[in-house]
Amino acid sequence: MADLRGFLKELEKSNELIRVRNPVSIKFEAAAVLKKFDQGPAVLFEKIKEGATPVVANVCGTRERICKALNVRVEALHAKIIDASLHPVRPKVVKDGPVKEILEKPKLTKLPILTHYEKDAGPYITSAIVAANSPDGKCENVSIHRLLVLDDSHLAIRLVPRHLYQLHEMAKKRGKPLDVAIAISLHPAISLAATSSVPMGISEYAIANAFMHGELRLTRCEHVNAYAPTDAELVLEGRINPNREVLEGPMPDILGTYDITRKQPVIDLVGVMRRRNFIYQALLPAGQEHQLLMGLAREAKIWDAVRHVVPVVGGVSLTSGGCGWLHAIISIKKQSEGDGKNALMAAFAAHPSLKHAIVVDMDIDVFNMKDVEWAIATRFHGDEDLLVIRNVRGSSLDPSSDQERELTTKVGIDATRPLHKPAEKFKRARIPESQNVKEVLKKLDRKLVS
Ligand code: MN
């Protein structure tokens, strides 16, 4: 079944789920355990000190797990993301579903919502998708937002000036609240789809449904005019208040540094729909899972943009050290001398927050930083292969940039080999492997494993 529970069962079978049986607190303790397992297995906290609801996190913590959820090979992930964004499939709407087993009043302090870092303003919901319809009923938007718990029935929502912000502004102009469905604990395909950068007017639910081969089912909320996946574990029904804002933050964003505190809108919760024995899903801000969910759609856009300017693109990686957001490595099959720089320009255009990008040849593994550095060491010359672009728009999160005007300097490194020199000079030396040595190595391998 395409829901979180079904996926967790799959992970358990493949040893990718670790159960934490000792009780931990939702204040810092769960986050500290998650930090330890960053880039590792999904983590299920069976006992939470503050209540009876189990918490799962790090579900999408590796690229391989996301690919498993989407039933796609790692090399084909970007193509799958682009394909879904070009061919969205409207999900079926049904009356009922597991998420409507229990209908109750909101009581946020009863939920195991994590407080992650030392200076955080309070407990934050970080894994929820927020779905809303435009006030004119013409389109739907689904996106991920951090939500700060203010009291039992109020949340502050960080609205980056993108689609949900626009819908909120439209409602505000009419003096109306904006109805939202806040869905938590979902199949990874839905979470990933919610971060895709499709134009306004295309519902990210339809992207999720394309990922899920038409299996996604939605249901209308009980109290608000918004839709939620029927297989979600928990849905908070709310309205973004047109008249109330509060200071939101401090809270670290994807870079792991504290984002600035700003006035942000408040959501008034009016109801809760949930499964009887629901699981709450958490996500460690600035962890690998955060980087992947936020970055993969951008990686796919870079891949797509670069393949339009050079004939063959190998891999694209928004690196972990670059927080899955600011640094890209791209491998290409270079055919003319300028291909590397054209690929760099395409990458910067495809992902405006991108700050540094490195282009390498196909023999370099974009996920292996030692390999990438070797390419820079043996194929790059600063006077010819460096691209510096001043005063361009960058990430608002980067503390070293002009955060008020969102201006930054972008640097591209073309570490592809120069074509005017013999290719032989740039090849890595190989050691021939005889049949005998292959067998010897196999035996040694087994010894190392046992
Ligand atoms: Mn959107």
Short mmCIF file of C-alpha atoms and ligand atoms in Angstrom, two decimals:
data_model
loop_
_atom_site.label_atom_id
_atom_site.label_comp_id
_atom_site.label_asym_id
_atom_site.label_seq_id
_atom_site.Cartn_x
_atom_site.Cartn_y
_atom_site.Cartn_z
CA MET A 1 0.00 0.00 0.00
CA ALA A 2 1.27 3.47 -0.81
CA ASP A 3 1.24 4.94 2.67
CA LEU A 4 3.79 5.61 5.37
CA ARG A 5 3.04 2.39 7.29
CA GLY A 6 3.48 0.24 4.21
CA PHE A 7 6.78 1.95 3.43
CA LEU A 8 8.05 1.51 7.01
CA LYS A 9 7.31 -2.21 6.75
CA GLU A 10 9.41 -2.36 3.60
CA LEU A 11 12.23 -0.53 5.36
CA GLU A 12 12.10 -2.91 8.30
CA LYS A 13 12.47 -5.86 5.93
CA SER A 14 15.56 -4.35 4.34
CA ASN A 15 17.10 -3.37 7.71
CA GLU A 16 16.67 0.31 7.09
CA LEU A 17 14.58 1.04 10.16
CA ILE A 18 15.96 1.24 13.66
CA ARG A 19 13.64 1.02 16.65
CA VAL A 20 14.47 3.13 19.69
CA ARG A 21 12.84 1.36 22.64
CA ASN A 22 14.18 3.53 25.49
CA PRO A 23 11.92 6.48 26.26
CA VAL A 24 13.19 9.80 24.90
CA SER A 25 11.91 13.33 25.29
CA ILE A 26 10.58 15.34 22.36
CA LYS A 27 12.62 18.25 23.72
CA PHE A 28 16.16 17.92 22.26
CA GLU A 29 16.57 14.19 23.06
CA ALA A 30 14.84 12.82 19.95
CA ALA A 31 16.68 15.40 17.80
CA ALA A 32 20.03 14.35 19.31
CA VAL A 33 19.34 10.71 18.37
CA LEU A 34 18.34 11.80 14.85
CA LYS A 35 21.54 13.80 14.49
CA LYS A 36 23.50 10.63 15.25
CA PHE A 37 21.63 8.66 12.60
CA ASP A 38 21.81 11.40 9.97
CA GLN A 39 22.46 9.78 6.55
CA GLY A 40 21.56 6.45 8.17
CA PRO A 41 18.38 4.40 8.70
CA ALA A 42 14.88 5.63 9.44
CA VAL A 43 14.34 5.94 13.18
CA LEU A 44 11.20 4.87 15.04
CA PHE A 45 10.87 6.14 18.60
CA GLU A 46 8.51 3.67 20.21
CA LYS A 47 8.29 5.46 23.55
CA ILE A 48 8.07 9.18 23.92
CA LYS A 49 8.37 10.51 27.49
CA GLU A 50 5.60 13.07 26.96
CA GLY A 51 2.89 10.79 25.51
CA ALA A 52 1.77 7.59 23.85
CA THR A 53 2.17 8.47 20.16
CA PRO A 54 5.23 6.94 18.46
CA VAL A 55 7.45 9.17 16.33
CA VAL A 56 9.21 8.19 13.13
CA ALA A 57 11.85 10.30 11.40
CA ASN A 58 14.57 10.20 8.77
CA VAL A 59 12.22 8.24 6.50
CA CYS A 60 13.62 9.98 3.39
CA GLY A 61 17.11 10.18 4.90
CA THR A 62 19.01 8.74 1.94
CA ARG A 63 18.77 9.14 -1.81
CA GLU A 64 18.48 5.36 -2.13
CA ARG A 65 15.42 5.24 0.16
CA ILE A 66 13.67 7.98 -1.79
CA CYS A 67 14.39 6.03 -4.99
CA LYS A 68 13.03 2.90 -3.35
CA ALA A 69 9.81 4.74 -2.45
CA LEU A 70 9.49 5.96 -6.03
CA ASN A 71 10.47 2.58 -7.44
CA VAL A 72 13.21 4.08 -9.59
CA ARG A 73 16.95 3.52 -10.03
CA VAL A 74 19.18 6.27 -8.58
CA GLU A 75 20.45 7.20 -12.08
CA ALA A 76 16.88 7.62 -13.35
CA LEU A 77 15.56 9.75 -10.47
CA HIS A 78 15.99 13.14 -12.16
CA ALA A 79 14.22 11.95 -15.30
CA LYS A 80 11.35 10.62 -13.19
CA ILE A 81 10.95 13.93 -11.34
CA ILE A 82 10.95 15.92 -14.61
CA ASP A 83 8.57 13.45 -16.23
CA ALA A 84 6.07 13.74 -13.35
CA SER A 85 6.20 17.54 -13.52
CA LEU A 86 5.43 17.41 -17.26
CA HIS A 87 2.68 14.80 -16.88
CA PRO A 88 0.77 15.45 -13.65
CA VAL A 89 -2.17 13.12 -12.98
CA ARG A 90 -5.19 14.43 -11.09
CA PRO A 91 -5.86 12.22 -8.05
CA LYS A 92 -9.27 10.71 -7.36
CA VAL A 93 -11.28 12.29 -4.55
CA VAL A 94 -13.12 9.92 -2.23
CA LYS A 95 -15.46 10.51 0.71
CA ASP A 96 -13.74 8.48 3.35
CA GLY A 97 -10.44 6.92 4.29
CA PRO A 98 -8.23 5.84 7.18
CA VAL A 99 -7.42 9.45 8.08
CA LYS A 100 -11.08 9.98 9.07
CA GLU A 101 -11.13 7.22 11.71
CA ILE A 102 -11.02 9.82 14.48
CA LEU A 103 -12.31 13.38 14.25
CA GLU A 104 -11.48 15.61 17.19
CA LYS A 105 -10.66 19.09 18.45
CA PRO A 106 -7.10 20.36 18.02
CA LYS A 107 -4.78 19.94 20.99
CA LEU A 108 -1.26 20.54 19.73
CA THR A 109 0.37 20.15 23.15
CA LYS A 110 -0.78 16.51 23.14
CA LEU A 111 1.17 15.81 19.93
CA PRO A 112 4.82 14.68 20.07
CA ILE A 113 6.13 17.75 18.21
CA LEU A 114 9.91 18.02 18.50
CA THR A 115 11.98 20.91 19.75
CA HIS A 116 15.20 20.42 17.79
CA TYR A 117 17.97 22.91 18.54
CA GLU A 118 19.17 24.86 21.54
CA LYS A 119 17.89 28.33 20.61
CA ASP A 120 14.69 27.30 18.78
CA ALA A 121 11.61 29.38 19.48
CA GLY A 122 9.73 26.23 20.49
CA PRO A 123 8.38 22.95 19.11
CA TYR A 124 8.22 22.94 15.31
CA ILE A 125 6.28 20.72 12.91
CA THR A 126 8.80 20.21 10.10
CA SER A 127 7.47 17.31 8.03
CA ALA A 128 3.99 18.55 7.15
CA ILE A 129 2.62 19.37 3.74
CA VAL A 130 0.19 22.27 3.57
CA ALA A 131 -2.55 22.07 0.93
CA ALA A 132 -4.79 24.99 -0.03
CA ASN A 133 -7.15 25.99 -2.80
CA SER A 134 -7.01 29.47 -4.30
CA PRO A 135 -9.86 31.73 -3.08
CA ASP A 136 -11.33 31.74 -6.62
CA GLY A 137 -11.31 27.93 -6.56
CA LYS A 138 -9.25 27.78 -9.75
CA CYS A 139 -6.14 26.04 -8.46
CA GLU A 140 -4.62 24.09 -5.64
CA ASN A 141 -1.16 24.26 -4.10
CA VAL A 142 0.72 21.85 -1.87
CA SER A 143 4.00 22.78 -0.21
CA ILE A 144 6.12 22.13 2.88
CA HIS A 145 6.41 24.81 5.56
CA ARG A 146 7.82 24.89 9.04
CA LEU A 147 5.14 25.45 11.66
CA LEU A 148 5.82 26.82 15.13
CA VAL A 149 3.47 25.72 17.90
CA LEU A 150 2.02 28.77 19.67
CA ASP A 151 -0.61 27.02 21.81
CA ASP A 152 -3.10 24.15 21.52
CA SER A 153 -4.83 25.53 18.44
CA HIS A 154 -2.45 28.04 16.84
CA LEU A 155 0.61 27.72 14.64
CA ALA A 156 2.89 30.31 13.10
CA ILE A 157 3.71 29.45 9.48
CA ARG A 158 6.81 30.49 7.57
CA LEU A 159 5.58 31.61 4.17
CA VAL A 160 8.42 32.14 1.70
CA PRO A 161 7.06 34.41 -1.07
CA ARG A 162 6.06 31.53 -3.32
CA HIS A 163 2.74 29.88 -4.14
CA LEU A 164 1.06 29.44 -0.75
CA TYR A 165 2.10 32.99 0.11
CA GLN A 166 0.36 34.19 -3.06
CA LEU A 167 -2.83 32.32 -2.17
CA HIS A 168 -2.72 33.81 1.34
CA GLU A 169 -2.26 37.30 -0.16
CA MET A 170 -5.25 36.73 -2.48
CA ALA A 171 -7.43 35.71 0.46
CA LYS A 172 -6.13 38.56 2.59
CA LYS A 173 -7.14 41.13 -0.04
CA ARG A 174 -10.68 39.78 0.22
CA GLY A 175 -10.42 39.97 4.01
CA LYS A 176 -10.84 36.20 4.17
CA PRO A 177 -8.88 33.46 5.90
CA LEU A 178 -7.27 30.77 3.71
CA ASP A 179 -8.36 27.21 4.48
CA VAL A 180 -5.49 24.73 4.75
CA ALA A 181 -5.07 21.00 5.27
CA ILE A 182 -1.86 20.25 7.16
CA ALA A 183 -1.09 16.60 6.51
CA ILE A 184 1.55 14.71 8.49
CA SER A 185 3.04 11.21 8.18
CA LEU A 186 2.82 10.45 4.48
CA HIS A 187 4.25 8.21 1.82
CA PRO A 188 7.60 9.74 0.66
CA ALA A 189 6.25 10.29 -2.86
CA ILE A 190 3.84 12.90 -1.48
CA SER A 191 6.49 14.71 0.57
CA LEU A 192 8.87 14.80 -2.39
CA ALA A 193 6.15 15.99 -4.77
CA ALA A 194 5.29 18.84 -2.40
CA THR A 195 8.78 20.27 -2.94
CA SER A 196 8.70 20.11 -6.73
CA SER A 197 9.03 23.45 -8.46
CA VAL A 198 6.09 23.29 -10.83
CA PRO A 199 4.34 26.52 -11.88
CA MET A 200 1.37 27.89 -9.96
CA GLY A 201 -1.77 26.21 -11.23
CA ILE A 202 -0.35 22.69 -11.16
CA SER A 203 -1.26 20.90 -7.93
CA GLU A 204 1.68 19.09 -6.38
CA TYR A 205 -0.82 16.34 -5.45
CA ALA A 206 -1.00 15.58 -9.18
CA ILE A 207 2.81 15.23 -9.22
CA ALA A 208 2.59 12.86 -6.25
CA ASN A 209 -0.09 10.90 -8.06
CA ALA A 210 2.14 10.64 -11.14
CA PHE A 211 4.91 9.28 -8.88
CA MET A 212 2.37 6.83 -7.40
CA HIS A 213 1.01 5.62 -10.75
CA GLY A 214 -2.46 6.96 -10.02
CA GLU A 215 -2.81 5.40 -6.57
CA LEU A 216 -3.13 8.61 -4.56
CA ARG A 217 -6.56 9.24 -3.04
CA LEU A 218 -7.63 12.55 -1.56
CA THR A 219 -10.49 13.40 0.72
CA ARG A 220 -12.07 16.73 1.57
CA CYS A 221 -11.44 17.89 5.14
CA GLU A 222 -14.32 17.81 7.62
CA HIS A 223 -14.17 21.48 8.65
CA VAL A 224 -12.27 23.35 5.95
CA ASN A 225 -12.30 23.55 2.18
CA ALA A 226 -9.01 21.77 1.54
CA TYR A 227 -7.98 18.27 0.56
CA ALA A 228 -5.72 15.74 2.27
CA PRO A 229 -4.38 12.28 1.35
CA THR A 230 -6.79 9.65 2.70
CA ASP A 231 -3.83 7.55 3.83
CA ALA A 232 -2.20 10.30 5.93
CA GLU A 233 -1.81 9.46 9.61
CA LEU A 234 -2.80 12.90 10.83
CA VAL A 235 -4.37 16.04 9.37
CA LEU A 236 -4.67 19.40 11.10
CA GLU A 237 -7.46 21.50 9.62
CA GLY A 238 -6.83 25.21 9.80
CA ARG A 239 -7.27 28.69 8.43
CA ILE A 240 -4.49 31.16 7.80
CA ASN A 241 -5.64 34.25 9.65
CA PRO A 242 -5.66 37.36 7.37
CA ASN A 243 -5.22 39.74 10.30
CA ARG A 244 -2.70 38.22 12.68
CA GLU A 245 1.07 37.92 12.46
CA VAL A 246 3.62 36.94 15.10
CA LEU A 247 7.39 36.79 15.28
CA GLU A 248 8.47 33.45 13.84
CA GLY A 249 11.83 31.99 14.88
CA PRO A 250 14.58 31.56 15.76
CA MET A 251 14.85 28.34 13.80
CA PRO A 252 17.74 26.93 11.78
CA ASP A 253 17.11 26.40 8.08
CA ILE A 254 18.76 24.02 5.62
CA LEU A 255 22.25 25.53 6.10
CA GLY A 256 22.21 24.68 9.81
CA THR A 257 22.55 28.35 10.76
CA TYR A 258 19.71 30.27 12.38
CA ASP A 259 17.35 31.92 9.92
CA ILE A 260 16.37 35.49 10.78
CA THR A 261 13.23 36.08 12.86
CA ARG A 262 10.36 37.74 10.96
CA LYS A 263 6.68 38.52 11.36
CA GLN A 264 4.73 35.63 9.87
CA PRO A 265 1.04 34.64 9.62
CA VAL A 266 -0.83 32.58 12.17
CA ILE A 267 -2.99 29.51 11.46
CA ASP A 268 -6.11 29.02 13.56
CA LEU A 269 -6.77 25.29 13.84
CA VAL A 270 -10.40 24.20 13.75
CA GLY A 271 -10.24 20.41 13.68
CA VAL A 272 -8.15 17.27 13.56
CA MET A 273 -8.61 14.11 11.48
CA ARG A 274 -6.43 11.12 12.27
CA ARG A 275 -6.01 7.38 12.27
CA ARG A 276 -6.83 5.62 15.54
CA ASN A 277 -3.24 4.61 16.38
CA PHE A 278 -1.40 7.23 14.43
CA ILE A 279 2.33 7.64 13.99
CA TYR A 280 3.76 11.14 14.08
CA GLN A 281 6.46 11.92 11.52
CA ALA A 282 9.31 14.25 12.39
CA LEU A 283 12.20 15.63 10.33
CA LEU A 284 15.48 17.04 11.64
CA PRO A 285 16.00 20.54 10.21
CA ALA A 286 19.34 20.84 8.33
CA GLY A 287 19.72 17.06 8.36
CA GLN A 288 20.27 15.00 5.23
CA GLU A 289 16.53 14.32 4.89
CA HIS A 290 15.78 18.04 4.85
CA GLN A 291 18.51 18.56 2.22
CA LEU A 292 17.23 15.76 0.00
CA LEU A 293 13.57 16.69 0.15
CA MET A 294 14.33 20.33 -0.56
CA GLY A 295 17.17 19.75 -3.03
CA LEU A 296 16.19 16.82 -5.25
CA ALA A 297 13.66 18.76 -7.29
CA ARG A 298 16.33 21.45 -7.90
CA GLU A 299 18.87 18.80 -8.86
CA ALA A 300 16.38 17.51 -11.41
CA LYS A 301 15.90 21.03 -12.79
CA ILE A 302 19.67 21.47 -13.11
CA TRP A 303 19.92 18.10 -14.87
CA ASP A 304 17.16 19.09 -17.26
CA ALA A 305 18.62 22.55 -17.98
CA VAL A 306 22.15 21.24 -18.57
CA ARG A 307 20.98 18.51 -20.94
CA HIS A 308 19.47 21.22 -23.10
CA VAL A 309 22.87 22.88 -23.62
CA VAL A 310 25.27 19.93 -23.76
CA PRO A 311 24.43 16.66 -25.49
CA VAL A 312 25.13 14.27 -22.61
CA VAL A 313 24.79 14.83 -18.85
CA GLY A 314 26.01 12.15 -16.48
CA GLY A 315 25.14 12.89 -12.87
CA VAL A 316 24.08 15.94 -10.87
CA SER A 317 24.58 16.21 -7.14
CA LEU A 318 23.71 19.01 -4.77
CA THR A 319 26.39 18.05 -2.28
CA SER A 320 25.84 17.33 1.38
CA GLY A 321 28.61 19.74 2.44
CA GLY A 322 26.86 22.41 0.37
CA CYS A 323 23.74 21.63 2.41
CA GLY A 324 21.96 20.06 -0.54
CA TRP A 325 21.29 23.58 -1.74
CA LEU A 326 24.30 25.83 -2.50
CA HIS A 327 26.83 23.52 -4.21
CA ALA A 328 26.34 21.42 -7.34
CA ILE A 329 28.58 18.91 -9.06
CA ILE A 330 27.64 18.10 -12.65
CA SER A 331 29.28 15.58 -14.94
CA ILE A 332 29.05 15.99 -18.71
CA LYS A 333 30.40 14.43 -21.87
CA LYS A 334 32.33 17.37 -23.23
CA GLN A 335 32.35 17.75 -26.97
CA SER A 336 33.47 21.35 -27.52
CA GLU A 337 35.80 23.49 -25.47
CA GLY A 338 33.08 25.79 -24.10
CA ASP A 339 30.67 23.05 -22.96
CA GLY A 340 31.80 23.21 -19.34
CA LYS A 341 31.02 26.92 -18.98
CA ASN A 342 27.70 26.60 -20.80
CA ALA A 343 26.74 23.82 -18.40
CA LEU A 344 27.66 26.10 -15.47
CA MET A 345 25.48 28.93 -16.77
CA ALA A 346 22.55 26.57 -17.31
CA ALA A 347 22.92 25.25 -13.76
CA PHE A 348 22.94 28.74 -12.23
CA ALA A 349 19.85 29.68 -14.24
CA ALA A 350 17.99 26.52 -13.22
CA HIS A 351 18.51 26.94 -9.47
CA PRO A 352 18.73 30.61 -8.43
CA SER A 353 20.01 29.78 -4.94
CA LEU A 354 22.99 27.87 -6.33
CA LYS A 355 26.24 29.56 -5.31
CA HIS A 356 29.13 27.33 -6.41
CA ALA A 357 29.08 24.74 -9.18
CA ILE A 358 31.70 22.37 -10.52
CA VAL A 359 31.53 20.66 -13.89
CA VAL A 360 33.53 17.46 -14.39
CA ASP A 361 33.95 14.80 -17.07
CA MET A 362 31.98 11.56 -17.12
CA ASP A 363 34.81 9.52 -15.52
CA ILE A 364 34.34 11.49 -12.28
CA ASP A 365 31.78 10.33 -9.70
CA VAL A 366 29.67 13.36 -8.74
CA PHE A 367 28.93 11.81 -5.33
CA ASN A 368 32.60 11.29 -4.49
CA MET A 369 34.22 14.54 -3.34
CA LYS A 370 37.73 13.03 -3.46
CA ASP A 371 37.14 12.25 -7.12
CA VAL A 372 35.85 15.77 -7.73
CA GLU A 373 38.83 17.34 -6.01
CA TRP A 374 41.12 15.14 -8.11
CA ALA A 375 39.46 16.55 -11.22
CA ILE A 376 40.05 20.10 -10.00
CA ALA A 377 43.66 19.26 -9.16
CA THR A 378 44.46 17.70 -12.55
CA ARG A 379 42.13 19.46 -15.02
CA PHE A 380 41.37 22.96 -13.82
CA HIS A 381 43.23 26.25 -14.35
CA GLY A 382 42.06 29.32 -12.44
CA ASP A 383 42.84 31.83 -15.19
CA GLU A 384 40.86 30.02 -17.89
CA ASP A 385 38.33 27.75 -16.26
CA LEU A 386 36.91 29.94 -13.52
CA LEU A 387 33.57 31.70 -13.93
CA VAL A 388 32.80 34.53 -11.47
CA ILE A 389 29.41 36.24 -11.64
CA ARG A 390 29.00 39.23 -9.35
CA ASN A 391 25.82 40.81 -7.99
CA VAL A 392 23.35 38.05 -8.87
CA ARG A 393 20.41 36.80 -6.89
CA GLY A 394 21.29 34.08 -4.45
CA SER A 395 19.93 32.29 -1.44
CA SER A 396 18.36 34.44 1.28
CA LEU A 397 19.74 31.93 3.78
CA ASP A 398 23.47 32.38 3.09
CA PRO A 399 24.86 34.47 5.99
CA SER A 400 27.90 35.56 3.91
CA SER A 401 25.77 37.16 1.19
CA ASP A 402 23.94 40.47 1.06
CA GLN A 403 20.83 39.01 2.72
CA GLU A 404 18.76 42.17 2.46
CA ARG A 405 19.09 42.55 -1.29
CA GLU A 406 19.61 38.80 -1.74
CA LEU A 407 22.70 39.47 -3.83
CA THR A 408 25.67 37.16 -3.99
CA THR A 409 28.68 36.16 -6.07
CA LYS A 410 28.48 32.87 -7.92
CA VAL A 411 31.54 30.88 -8.81
CA GLY A 412 31.69 28.15 -11.42
CA ILE A 413 34.59 25.78 -11.83
CA ASP A 414 35.06 24.04 -15.15
CA ALA A 415 37.11 20.99 -14.17
CA THR A 416 36.65 19.17 -17.45
CA ARG A 417 39.86 18.28 -19.26
CA PRO A 418 41.05 20.66 -22.00
CA LEU A 419 40.42 19.17 -25.42
CA HIS A 420 43.59 20.53 -27.05
CA LYS A 421 45.77 18.23 -24.95
CA PRO A 422 45.89 14.46 -25.54
CA ALA A 423 43.14 12.64 -23.59
CA GLU A 424 45.69 10.02 -22.53
CA LYS A 425 47.42 12.53 -20.26
CA PHE A 426 44.31 12.83 -18.08
CA LYS A 427 43.47 9.17 -17.68
CA ARG A 428 43.93 7.56 -14.32
CA ALA A 429 46.51 4.78 -14.37
CA ARG A 430 44.97 1.31 -14.11
CA ILE A 431 46.34 -1.87 -12.58
CA PRO A 432 45.52 -4.90 -14.74
CA GLU A 433 43.55 -7.62 -12.90
CA SER A 434 44.27 -11.21 -13.92
CA GLN A 435 41.77 -13.99 -13.26
CA ASN A 436 44.06 -15.17 -10.47
CA VAL A 437 44.18 -11.82 -8.73
CA LYS A 438 40.39 -11.49 -9.04
CA GLU A 439 39.98 -14.73 -7.11
CA VAL A 440 42.55 -13.71 -4.51
CA LEU A 441 40.75 -10.42 -3.99
CA LYS A 442 37.38 -12.16 -3.67
CA LYS A 443 38.75 -14.39 -0.88
CA LEU A 444 40.30 -11.41 0.91
CA ASP A 445 36.99 -9.59 0.62
CA ARG A 446 35.18 -12.44 2.33
CA LYS A 447 37.74 -12.41 5.14
CA LEU A 448 37.21 -8.71 5.68
CA VAL A 449 33.46 -9.20 5.87
CA SER A 450 33.45 -12.17 8.26
MN MN B 1 3.16 25.18 -6.17
#
